[in-house]
């Protein structure tokens, strides 16, 4: 028979230290992110039980984590829903309103912009100032943007909201990893590091996290809030023409993040000189200033002026838009043949002109894309609205919050 054990004093387990504590901390952070993501990605407000089922965590664990997220201002509880069976009413959860916000910033060829979104996607502050920035001084322009952003930050903090960070959209080749604008031909800028020049700070003086990205890529991400497939090509039409490639709801960046410069695809080698130095680029046939000029309007006119002429049946405007649509369709058909994408989203100027340019682009793509008879390409207008890069930038800030909510709770 085994020996009778001796009685020893009850020992209280020591708190975990070293690697064990680190693993527990990492697991808690991961679970917090799982719960936050489950609520943010739900199509209808889920209950704690729904979140537990979606994440595989126990109800007790989910309840504790939800309480932390509610206390931290990331989630909010809705009025209870009476259950059809016996038991406690379910309490639906949703992202919190007007607590934590993301800031989208943009320098474009003819405007500066600031837009703040809260966790439910509502615009809670916005400032857009128009004006030509061709061949402008980077330091002066970034100082103006800093002042716009500082005013928005003061307004937001005065209303009790916290700014989680900012994303700056710029046209041209952006090294997102190094937060550096390599070149923006339409601005006349090169080798610019905008983050130190902005020096954005919260009201308490602490620096705000700012990242830099290409304008078209952030605008593409703004579309993810709507009804789009998980993979698509977004084309941003402005003075320049850029593109963002989304694959499985993530940006495809290539080796350095410099892809998507579709405006500098050559349409006609013998064509007009482009701001990039080459000849016959797509921008010289389908850029906004070309459309305005072809319609007999000044470069400072809004795109709505072209729309008015098109509605009136103006021959010059109709011919210019037709020409632009055929050039754009030709470039996009080449892209489809190379990459095999089935959805093309036209944004910026092209969204406003879609009623006249959309069918032209779709027709050329159908003519030139080899696989079109077997897999038709869906050409549709963007849904994110004007200045979509501001929305995409703010959403990217908030997506980083959801991915790592422990920092904020």
Tab-separated table of C-alpha atoms in Angstrom:
chain	number	residue	atom	x	y	z
A	1	UNK	CA	0.000	0.000	0.000
A	2	UNK	CA	1.230	3.460	-0.681
A	3	UNK	CA	2.559	5.468	2.191
A	4	UNK	CA	0.192	7.911	3.868
A	5	UNK	CA	1.107	11.437	2.722
A	6	UNK	CA	2.069	13.940	5.326
A	7	UNK	CA	0.071	17.129	5.641
A	8	UNK	CA	1.877	20.246	4.434
A	9	UNK	CA	0.874	23.901	4.686
A	10	UNK	CA	-1.246	25.147	1.804
A	11	UNK	CA	0.967	26.921	-0.727
A	12	UNK	CA	-0.332	29.916	-2.722
A	13	UNK	CA	0.967	29.857	-6.289
A	14	UNK	CA	3.528	32.537	-7.032
A	15	UNK	CA	2.637	35.057	-9.723
A	16	UNK	CA	4.019	34.073	-13.107
A	17	UNK	CA	7.325	35.603	-14.002
A	18	UNK	CA	9.604	35.807	-17.018
A	19	UNK	CA	8.555	33.895	-20.110
A	20	UNK	CA	5.392	32.529	-18.489
A	21	UNK	CA	4.151	36.005	-17.638
A	22	UNK	CA	4.992	37.179	-21.137
A	23	UNK	CA	3.023	34.313	-22.673
A	24	UNK	CA	-0.005	35.050	-20.484
A	25	UNK	CA	0.197	38.740	-21.339
A	26	UNK	CA	0.426	37.965	-25.066
A	27	UNK	CA	-2.540	35.586	-24.836
A	28	UNK	CA	-4.664	38.196	-23.065
A	29	UNK	CA	-3.826	40.774	-25.739
A	30	UNK	CA	-4.628	38.294	-28.493
A	31	UNK	CA	-7.972	37.398	-26.932
A	32	UNK	CA	-8.823	41.069	-26.473
A	33	UNK	CA	-8.181	41.629	-30.165
A	34	UNK	CA	-10.290	38.581	-31.075
A	35	UNK	CA	-13.248	39.925	-29.117
A	36	UNK	CA	-12.906	43.450	-30.510
A	37	UNK	CA	-12.642	42.137	-34.076
A	38	UNK	CA	-15.680	39.876	-33.626
A	39	UNK	CA	-17.808	42.889	-32.704
A	40	UNK	CA	-16.405	45.184	-35.399
A	41	UNK	CA	-16.752	42.619	-38.166
A	42	UNK	CA	-20.268	41.468	-37.242
A	43	UNK	CA	-23.038	42.432	-39.667
A	44	UNK	CA	-25.486	42.860	-36.765
A	45	UNK	CA	-24.655	43.769	-33.138
A	46	UNK	CA	-23.644	40.520	-31.422
A	47	UNK	CA	-24.215	39.524	-27.806
A	48	UNK	CA	-21.501	38.176	-25.530
A	49	UNK	CA	-22.743	34.668	-26.322
A	50	UNK	CA	-22.451	35.389	-30.054
A	51	UNK	CA	-18.874	36.622	-29.559
A	52	UNK	CA	-18.018	33.507	-27.567
A	53	UNK	CA	-19.371	31.309	-30.370
A	54	UNK	CA	-17.471	33.270	-33.022
A	55	UNK	CA	-14.134	33.262	-31.191
A	56	UNK	CA	-14.197	29.899	-29.411
A	57	UNK	CA	-13.510	31.591	-26.080
A	58	UNK	CA	-15.512	30.792	-22.963
A	59	UNK	CA	-18.423	33.046	-22.088
A	60	UNK	CA	-16.730	34.035	-18.830
A	61	UNK	CA	-13.557	35.083	-20.667
A	62	UNK	CA	-15.554	37.008	-23.269
A	63	UNK	CA	-17.557	38.789	-20.597
A	64	UNK	CA	-14.395	39.921	-18.809
A	65	UNK	CA	-12.807	41.149	-22.033
A	66	UNK	CA	-15.968	42.919	-23.164
A	67	UNK	CA	-16.127	44.727	-19.833
A	68	UNK	CA	-12.569	45.980	-20.419
A	69	UNK	CA	-13.384	47.151	-23.935
A	70	UNK	CA	-16.551	48.911	-22.771
A	71	UNK	CA	-14.688	50.607	-19.903
A	72	UNK	CA	-11.950	51.669	-22.353
A	73	UNK	CA	-14.446	53.293	-24.715
A	74	UNK	CA	-13.994	50.871	-27.617
A	75	UNK	CA	-17.313	49.048	-27.312
A	76	UNK	CA	-20.790	50.122	-26.225
A	77	UNK	CA	-23.735	48.128	-24.941
A	78	UNK	CA	-27.129	48.546	-26.594
A	79	UNK	CA	-30.461	48.091	-24.791
A	80	UNK	CA	-31.098	44.428	-23.900
A	81	UNK	CA	-33.089	42.281	-26.302
A	82	UNK	CA	-35.704	40.098	-24.618
A	83	UNK	CA	-34.930	36.462	-25.327
A	84	UNK	CA	-37.627	34.241	-26.802
A	85	UNK	CA	-36.604	31.502	-24.393
A	86	UNK	CA	-36.177	31.594	-20.658
A	87	UNK	CA	-33.046	33.340	-19.471
A	88	UNK	CA	-31.487	36.731	-19.224
A	89	UNK	CA	-32.010	39.202	-22.084
A	90	UNK	CA	-29.084	39.408	-24.484
A	91	UNK	CA	-27.149	42.678	-24.512
A	92	UNK	CA	-26.046	43.557	-28.074
A	93	UNK	CA	-22.629	45.133	-28.548
A	94	UNK	CA	-21.396	47.672	-31.066
A	95	UNK	CA	-18.351	49.919	-31.550
A	96	UNK	CA	-18.471	52.978	-29.329
A	97	UNK	CA	-19.460	56.338	-30.773
A	98	UNK	CA	-17.413	59.526	-30.401
A	99	UNK	CA	-14.810	58.097	-28.031
A	100	UNK	CA	-11.715	57.093	-30.017
A	101	UNK	CA	-11.157	58.505	-33.506
A	102	UNK	CA	-8.813	58.061	-36.449
A	103	UNK	CA	-7.525	60.991	-38.476
A	104	UNK	CA	-7.178	60.927	-42.260
A	105	UNK	CA	-4.931	63.596	-43.807
A	106	UNK	CA	-4.251	64.337	-47.463
A	107	UNK	CA	-2.055	66.496	-49.661
A	108	UNK	CA	-3.321	66.434	-53.237
A	109	UNK	CA	-2.671	68.558	-56.277
A	110	UNK	CA	-5.642	70.858	-55.708
A	111	UNK	CA	-6.625	70.497	-52.054
A	112	UNK	CA	-5.569	69.774	-48.483
A	113	UNK	CA	-7.843	67.685	-46.304
A	114	UNK	CA	-8.438	66.430	-42.767
A	115	UNK	CA	-11.219	64.012	-41.796
A	116	UNK	CA	-11.834	62.247	-38.479
A	117	UNK	CA	-13.942	59.086	-38.137
A	118	UNK	CA	-15.118	57.445	-34.944
A	119	UNK	CA	-15.286	53.706	-34.362
A	120	UNK	CA	-18.720	53.326	-35.973
A	121	UNK	CA	-17.508	55.156	-39.085
A	122	UNK	CA	-19.216	58.490	-38.510
A	123	UNK	CA	-17.409	61.644	-39.676
A	124	UNK	CA	-16.896	63.699	-36.511
A	125	UNK	CA	-14.644	66.453	-37.902
A	126	UNK	CA	-13.613	67.580	-41.383
A	127	UNK	CA	-11.664	70.361	-43.046
A	128	UNK	CA	-10.944	70.585	-46.812
A	129	UNK	CA	-9.208	73.595	-48.346
A	130	UNK	CA	-8.984	73.843	-52.137
A	131	UNK	CA	-6.281	75.544	-54.179
A	132	UNK	CA	-3.585	74.679	-56.693
A	133	UNK	CA	-0.483	73.094	-55.170
A	134	UNK	CA	1.452	72.628	-58.413
A	135	UNK	CA	5.149	73.299	-57.834
A	136	UNK	CA	4.453	74.321	-54.239
A	137	UNK	CA	6.925	74.404	-51.368
A	138	UNK	CA	6.605	71.198	-49.289
A	139	UNK	CA	7.458	72.922	-46.018
A	140	UNK	CA	4.804	75.610	-46.480
A	141	UNK	CA	2.118	73.141	-47.572
A	142	UNK	CA	2.800	70.727	-44.718
A	143	UNK	CA	2.700	73.624	-42.252
A	144	UNK	CA	-0.758	74.521	-43.560
A	145	UNK	CA	-1.866	70.922	-43.202
A	146	UNK	CA	-0.450	70.824	-39.674
A	147	UNK	CA	-2.564	73.847	-38.753
A	148	UNK	CA	-5.697	72.233	-40.214
A	149	UNK	CA	-5.024	69.008	-38.321
A	150	UNK	CA	-4.232	70.824	-35.075
A	151	UNK	CA	-7.557	72.644	-35.263
A	152	UNK	CA	-9.408	69.367	-35.801
A	153	UNK	CA	-7.536	67.683	-32.927
A	154	UNK	CA	-8.409	70.545	-30.568
A	155	UNK	CA	-12.062	70.308	-31.613
A	156	UNK	CA	-12.148	66.547	-31.087
A	157	UNK	CA	-10.413	66.596	-27.727
A	158	UNK	CA	-12.638	69.455	-26.617
A	159	UNK	CA	-15.602	67.154	-27.267
A	160	UNK	CA	-14.038	64.403	-25.133
A	161	UNK	CA	-12.644	62.234	-27.925
A	162	UNK	CA	-9.165	60.723	-28.146
A	163	UNK	CA	-7.197	60.738	-31.405
A	164	UNK	CA	-5.599	57.338	-31.988
A	165	UNK	CA	-3.283	58.478	-34.786
A	166	UNK	CA	-3.247	59.667	-38.388
A	167	UNK	CA	-2.597	58.410	-41.907
A	168	UNK	CA	-1.340	60.863	-44.501
A	169	UNK	CA	-2.326	60.287	-48.143
A	170	UNK	CA	-0.082	61.685	-50.877
A	171	UNK	CA	-0.041	61.321	-54.679
A	172	UNK	CA	2.980	59.611	-56.182
A	173	UNK	CA	5.550	57.053	-55.102
A	174	UNK	CA	5.403	56.639	-51.333
A	175	UNK	CA	7.807	54.484	-49.353
A	176	UNK	CA	5.299	53.592	-46.646
A	177	UNK	CA	7.884	51.703	-44.597
A	178	UNK	CA	10.173	54.729	-44.462
A	179	UNK	CA	7.368	57.328	-44.306
A	180	UNK	CA	8.908	59.084	-47.295
A	181	UNK	CA	7.495	60.551	-50.494
A	182	UNK	CA	9.975	59.646	-53.213
A	183	UNK	CA	8.380	61.626	-56.032
A	184	UNK	CA	5.043	63.287	-56.827
A	185	UNK	CA	5.320	64.636	-60.396
A	186	UNK	CA	2.065	66.591	-60.312
A	187	UNK	CA	3.090	68.364	-57.111
A	188	UNK	CA	6.663	68.837	-58.279
A	189	UNK	CA	7.914	67.239	-55.031
A	190	UNK	CA	10.643	64.682	-54.508
A	191	UNK	CA	12.509	63.186	-51.532
A	192	UNK	CA	10.140	64.593	-48.902
A	193	UNK	CA	9.805	63.233	-45.345
A	194	UNK	CA	6.476	64.722	-44.244
A	195	UNK	CA	6.087	63.265	-40.733
A	196	UNK	CA	8.757	65.424	-39.008
A	197	UNK	CA	7.409	68.502	-40.793
A	198	UNK	CA	3.886	67.785	-39.563
A	199	UNK	CA	4.936	67.084	-35.968
A	200	UNK	CA	1.351	66.338	-34.942
A	201	UNK	CA	0.659	66.303	-31.216
A	202	UNK	CA	-2.238	65.674	-28.891
A	203	UNK	CA	-3.447	68.354	-26.509
A	204	UNK	CA	-1.158	67.100	-23.761
A	205	UNK	CA	1.873	67.520	-26.022
A	206	UNK	CA	2.418	63.825	-26.712
A	207	UNK	CA	3.287	63.018	-30.355
A	208	UNK	CA	0.640	61.342	-32.508
A	209	UNK	CA	1.505	58.302	-34.581
A	210	UNK	CA	1.477	59.296	-38.279
A	211	UNK	CA	2.026	56.963	-41.230
A	212	UNK	CA	2.241	57.892	-44.917
A	213	UNK	CA	0.611	56.074	-47.835
A	214	UNK	CA	-0.288	56.581	-51.478
A	215	UNK	CA	-3.607	58.360	-52.013
A	216	UNK	CA	-5.145	55.734	-54.319
A	217	UNK	CA	-4.277	52.893	-51.963
A	218	UNK	CA	-6.002	54.528	-48.995
A	219	UNK	CA	-9.000	55.371	-51.185
A	220	UNK	CA	-9.181	51.700	-52.184
A	221	UNK	CA	-9.338	50.681	-48.523
A	222	UNK	CA	-12.244	53.073	-47.971
A	223	UNK	CA	-14.308	50.900	-50.327
A	224	UNK	CA	-14.067	47.962	-47.921
A	225	UNK	CA	-16.780	49.561	-45.780
A	226	UNK	CA	-19.243	48.980	-48.631
A	227	UNK	CA	-20.481	46.098	-50.743
A	228	UNK	CA	-17.383	45.108	-52.709
A	229	UNK	CA	-15.808	41.709	-53.272
A	230	UNK	CA	-12.779	40.791	-51.210
A	231	UNK	CA	-10.439	41.390	-54.174
A	232	UNK	CA	-10.653	44.258	-56.674
A	233	UNK	CA	-8.747	46.998	-58.491
A	234	UNK	CA	-9.503	50.573	-57.442
A	235	UNK	CA	-8.691	53.401	-59.870
A	236	UNK	CA	-8.475	56.944	-58.530
A	237	UNK	CA	-9.053	59.664	-61.106
A	238	UNK	CA	-7.810	63.155	-60.329
A	239	UNK	CA	-5.118	65.333	-61.899
A	240	UNK	CA	-3.102	62.132	-61.688
A	241	UNK	CA	-4.443	58.612	-62.107
A	242	UNK	CA	-3.499	56.054	-59.467
A	243	UNK	CA	-4.635	52.595	-58.468
A	244	UNK	CA	-4.816	50.346	-55.447
A	245	UNK	CA	-4.879	46.548	-55.635
A	246	UNK	CA	-6.881	44.821	-52.887
A	247	UNK	CA	-6.498	41.062	-52.458
A	248	UNK	CA	-8.544	39.272	-49.782
A	249	UNK	CA	-9.349	42.676	-48.201
A	250	UNK	CA	-5.653	43.532	-47.878
A	251	UNK	CA	-3.593	45.919	-49.981
A	252	UNK	CA	-1.155	44.272	-52.325
A	253	UNK	CA	1.937	46.482	-52.141
A	254	UNK	CA	4.557	44.677	-54.198
A	255	UNK	CA	8.215	44.813	-53.231
A	256	UNK	CA	8.385	48.481	-52.211
A	257	UNK	CA	4.759	49.601	-52.243
A	258	UNK	CA	5.212	51.520	-55.482
A	259	UNK	CA	2.706	49.622	-57.602
A	260	UNK	CA	-0.533	51.064	-58.948
A	261	UNK	CA	0.955	53.976	-60.935
A	262	UNK	CA	-1.429	53.301	-63.789
A	263	UNK	CA	-1.449	56.970	-64.788
A	264	UNK	CA	2.035	56.468	-66.208
A	265	UNK	CA	1.162	53.468	-68.336
A	266	UNK	CA	1.939	54.472	-71.926
A	267	UNK	CA	-1.157	54.789	-74.091
A	268	UNK	CA	0.651	56.255	-77.110
A	269	UNK	CA	4.470	56.568	-77.219
A	270	UNK	CA	4.081	59.485	-79.637
A	271	UNK	CA	1.628	61.266	-77.345
A	272	UNK	CA	2.076	64.477	-75.341
A	273	UNK	CA	4.767	64.970	-72.722
A	274	UNK	CA	3.742	63.994	-69.186
A	275	UNK	CA	4.801	65.640	-65.910
A	276	UNK	CA	6.840	62.517	-65.186
A	277	UNK	CA	9.038	63.237	-68.227
A	278	UNK	CA	7.761	60.422	-70.452
A	279	UNK	CA	5.389	60.798	-73.394
A	280	UNK	CA	1.896	59.436	-74.008
A	281	UNK	CA	1.030	58.517	-70.406
A	282	UNK	CA	-2.574	57.713	-69.509
A	283	UNK	CA	-2.779	60.911	-67.426
A	284	UNK	CA	-2.415	62.934	-70.621
A	285	UNK	CA	-5.629	61.382	-71.930
A	286	UNK	CA	-7.718	60.731	-68.825
A	287	UNK	CA	-6.469	63.063	-66.080
A	288	UNK	CA	-8.873	65.650	-64.632
A	289	UNK	CA	-7.093	68.691	-66.076
A	290	UNK	CA	-7.150	67.100	-69.533
A	291	UNK	CA	-10.899	66.504	-69.206
A	292	UNK	CA	-11.501	70.095	-68.130
A	293	UNK	CA	-9.349	71.504	-70.907
A	294	UNK	CA	-11.010	69.317	-73.534
A	295	UNK	CA	-14.416	70.507	-72.366
A	296	UNK	CA	-13.289	74.136	-72.733
A	297	UNK	CA	-13.116	74.776	-68.991
A	298	UNK	CA	-10.299	76.252	-66.865
A	299	UNK	CA	-8.132	73.896	-64.827
A	300	UNK	CA	-9.581	75.368	-61.628
A	301	UNK	CA	-13.164	74.400	-62.535
A	302	UNK	CA	-14.850	71.601	-60.577
A	303	UNK	CA	-15.710	68.295	-62.236
A	304	UNK	CA	-19.379	69.181	-61.740
A	305	UNK	CA	-18.921	71.746	-64.530
A	306	UNK	CA	-18.035	68.909	-66.917
A	307	UNK	CA	-21.097	66.987	-65.724
A	308	UNK	CA	-23.289	70.004	-66.507
A	309	UNK	CA	-21.897	70.159	-70.052
A	310	UNK	CA	-22.389	66.419	-70.535
A	311	UNK	CA	-25.997	66.652	-69.422
A	312	UNK	CA	-26.497	69.485	-71.880
A	313	UNK	CA	-25.092	67.313	-74.684
A	314	UNK	CA	-22.002	69.468	-75.285
A	315	UNK	CA	-20.079	67.898	-78.188
A	316	UNK	CA	-16.588	68.813	-76.932
A	317	UNK	CA	-17.243	67.445	-73.446
A	318	UNK	CA	-18.768	64.232	-74.805
A	319	UNK	CA	-15.844	63.665	-77.183
A	320	UNK	CA	-13.271	64.336	-74.448
A	321	UNK	CA	-14.887	61.912	-72.004
A	322	UNK	CA	-15.228	59.271	-74.737
A	323	UNK	CA	-11.526	59.625	-75.550
A	324	UNK	CA	-10.592	59.412	-71.876
A	325	UNK	CA	-12.761	56.351	-71.357
A	326	UNK	CA	-11.197	54.508	-74.280
A	327	UNK	CA	-7.666	55.306	-73.068
A	328	UNK	CA	-8.511	54.237	-69.525
A	329	UNK	CA	-10.247	51.086	-70.750
A	330	UNK	CA	-7.202	50.136	-72.822
A	331	UNK	CA	-4.857	50.512	-69.831
A	332	UNK	CA	-7.211	48.561	-67.565
A	333	UNK	CA	-7.627	45.746	-70.091
A	334	UNK	CA	-3.847	45.310	-70.040
A	335	UNK	CA	-4.000	45.154	-66.252
A	336	UNK	CA	-6.762	42.518	-66.382
A	337	UNK	CA	-4.729	40.424	-68.813
A	338	UNK	CA	-1.704	40.589	-66.514
A	339	UNK	CA	-3.297	40.182	-63.091
A	340	UNK	CA	-6.683	38.477	-63.668
A	341	UNK	CA	-8.935	40.757	-61.627
A	342	UNK	CA	-12.724	40.523	-62.006
A	343	UNK	CA	-13.875	43.795	-60.420
A	344	UNK	CA	-12.725	47.336	-61.258
A	345	UNK	CA	-13.898	50.220	-59.063
A	346	UNK	CA	-13.686	53.703	-60.616
A	347	UNK	CA	-13.225	56.462	-58.035
A	348	UNK	CA	-12.566	60.172	-57.808
A	349	UNK	CA	-13.345	62.031	-61.031
A	350	UNK	CA	-14.410	58.799	-62.731
A	351	UNK	CA	-17.087	58.098	-60.124
A	352	UNK	CA	-18.630	61.510	-60.807
A	353	UNK	CA	-18.479	60.918	-64.572
A	354	UNK	CA	-19.444	57.259	-64.392
A	355	UNK	CA	-22.727	57.712	-66.247
A	356	UNK	CA	-20.750	58.768	-69.335
A	357	UNK	CA	-17.373	57.045	-68.918
A	358	UNK	CA	-18.305	53.751	-67.236
A	359	UNK	CA	-19.807	51.988	-70.239
A	360	UNK	CA	-16.937	53.157	-72.460
A	361	UNK	CA	-14.338	51.698	-70.087
A	362	UNK	CA	-16.327	48.476	-69.707
A	363	UNK	CA	-16.683	48.141	-73.479
A	364	UNK	CA	-12.966	48.508	-74.153
A	365	UNK	CA	-12.085	46.073	-71.352
A	366	UNK	CA	-14.525	43.572	-72.838
A	367	UNK	CA	-12.924	44.010	-76.263
A	368	UNK	CA	-9.332	43.707	-75.106
A	369	UNK	CA	-9.325	41.416	-72.047
A	370	UNK	CA	-8.662	37.899	-73.303
A	371	UNK	CA	-10.708	36.174	-70.596
A	372	UNK	CA	-13.691	38.548	-70.776
A	373	UNK	CA	-15.917	36.110	-72.760
A	374	UNK	CA	-15.475	33.503	-70.011
A	375	UNK	CA	-15.262	35.773	-66.945
A	376	UNK	CA	-16.823	39.204	-67.520
A	377	UNK	CA	-15.209	42.094	-65.667
A	378	UNK	CA	-17.487	44.142	-63.422
A	379	UNK	CA	-16.763	47.875	-63.827
A	380	UNK	CA	-18.534	49.883	-61.117
A	381	UNK	CA	-18.415	53.357	-59.519
A	382	UNK	CA	-16.782	53.871	-56.144
A	383	UNK	CA	-19.125	54.173	-53.165
A	384	UNK	CA	-16.911	55.880	-50.568
A	385	UNK	CA	-17.719	59.420	-51.748
A	386	UNK	CA	-15.512	62.505	-52.234
A	387	UNK	CA	-11.969	62.580	-50.851
A	388	UNK	CA	-12.072	58.837	-50.219
A	389	UNK	CA	-8.396	58.704	-49.179
A	390	UNK	CA	-9.296	60.718	-46.071
A	391	UNK	CA	-11.845	58.081	-45.130
A	392	UNK	CA	-9.454	55.236	-45.932
A	393	UNK	CA	-6.710	56.815	-43.838
A	394	UNK	CA	-8.956	57.294	-40.816
A	395	UNK	CA	-10.272	53.742	-41.136
A	396	UNK	CA	-6.737	52.361	-41.240
A	397	UNK	CA	-5.961	54.065	-37.930
A	398	UNK	CA	-9.049	52.506	-36.365
A	399	UNK	CA	-8.239	49.120	-37.848
A	400	UNK	CA	-4.899	49.248	-36.039
A	401	UNK	CA	-6.774	50.039	-32.809
A	402	UNK	CA	-8.973	46.954	-33.232
A	403	UNK	CA	-5.907	44.848	-34.009
A	404	UNK	CA	-4.231	45.934	-30.767
A	405	UNK	CA	-6.901	47.278	-28.396
A	406	UNK	CA	-4.831	46.606	-25.257
A	407	UNK	CA	-2.943	49.856	-25.904
A	408	UNK	CA	-6.206	51.792	-25.514
A	409	UNK	CA	-7.897	50.024	-22.617
